[in-house]
Amino acid sequence: MSDQPDEPAAPDLPPAPELPEVESPPAGDVLDDVPSREEIIAGAESAQEILAQQPSVQELLGEDR
C-alpha cells in the first residue's frame, strides 16, 4: 500500500467551440506570392553584416566613459 494521497480528479473541460465554416483560397494561390527558398537565402545578410551595422559599446555609452 502506498501512503501517497490519490491524485485529484482533473476538472471537466468545456467542449471545444464550434468554428464557423469559411471559404479559403486554394493553397497554390496563397503560395504564389511566397519567395522560393533560394530567393530568401540570396537576400539574407550574414551575421557578421548584421553585427557590423550595430553601434559599438562606446557609441552607446558615449565618449565620456
Coordinates of C-alpha atoms in Angstrom, one line a residue:
M1 CA 0.0 0.0 0.0
S2 CA 1.1 3.5 -0.7
D3 CA 1.0 6.4 1.7
Q4 CA 0.6 8.9 -1.2
P5 CA -2.8 10.6 -1.5
D6 CA -4.8 9.9 -4.6
E7 CA -4.3 12.5 -7.3
P8 CA -7.3 14.9 -7.6
A9 CA -9.6 14.3 -10.5
A10 CA -9.0 16.6 -13.5
P11 CA -11.6 19.3 -13.8
D12 CA -14.2 18.9 -16.5
L13 CA -13.2 20.9 -19.6
P14 CA -15.8 22.6 -21.7
P15 CA -16.3 21.3 -25.2
A16 CA -14.3 23.0 -28.0
P17 CA -16.2 25.9 -29.6
E18 CA -17.8 25.4 -32.9
L19 CA -15.8 27.1 -35.6
P20 CA -17.6 28.8 -38.5
E21 CA -17.3 27.5 -42.0
V22 CA -15.1 29.8 -44.1
E23 CA -14.0 29.7 -47.7
S24 CA -10.3 29.5 -48.1
P25 CA -8.4 30.2 -51.3
P26 CA -6.6 27.3 -52.8
A27 CA -3.1 26.8 -51.3
G28 CA -1.5 27.4 -54.7
D29 CA -3.0 30.9 -54.9
V30 CA -1.7 31.8 -51.4
L31 CA 1.7 30.4 -52.0
D32 CA 2.2 32.0 -55.4
D33 CA 3.5 35.2 -53.7
V34 CA 5.9 33.4 -51.4
P35 CA 9.5 33.7 -52.5
S36 CA 11.4 30.5 -53.0
R37 CA 14.0 29.2 -50.5
E38 CA 16.8 30.2 -52.9
E39 CA 15.4 33.8 -53.2
I40 CA 15.2 34.1 -49.4
I41 CA 18.8 32.7 -48.9
A42 CA 20.1 35.0 -51.7
G43 CA 18.6 38.1 -50.0
A44 CA 19.7 37.2 -46.5
E45 CA 22.5 39.0 -44.7
S46 CA 25.2 37.2 -42.8
A47 CA 25.5 37.5 -39.0
Q48 CA 28.7 39.5 -39.5
E49 CA 27.0 42.0 -41.7
I50 CA 24.2 42.5 -39.2
L51 CA 26.7 42.8 -36.3
A52 CA 28.7 45.4 -38.2
Q53 CA 25.6 47.6 -38.5
Q54 CA 25.1 47.7 -34.7
P55 CA 26.6 50.5 -32.7
S56 CA 29.6 49.8 -30.5
V57 CA 29.6 49.9 -26.7
Q58 CA 31.5 53.2 -26.9
E59 CA 28.9 54.7 -29.2
L60 CA 26.0 53.5 -27.0
L61 CA 27.6 54.8 -23.7
G62 CA 29.2 57.9 -25.1
E63 CA 32.8 59.1 -25.2
D64 CA 32.9 60.3 -21.6
R65 CA 33.0 56.7 -20.2

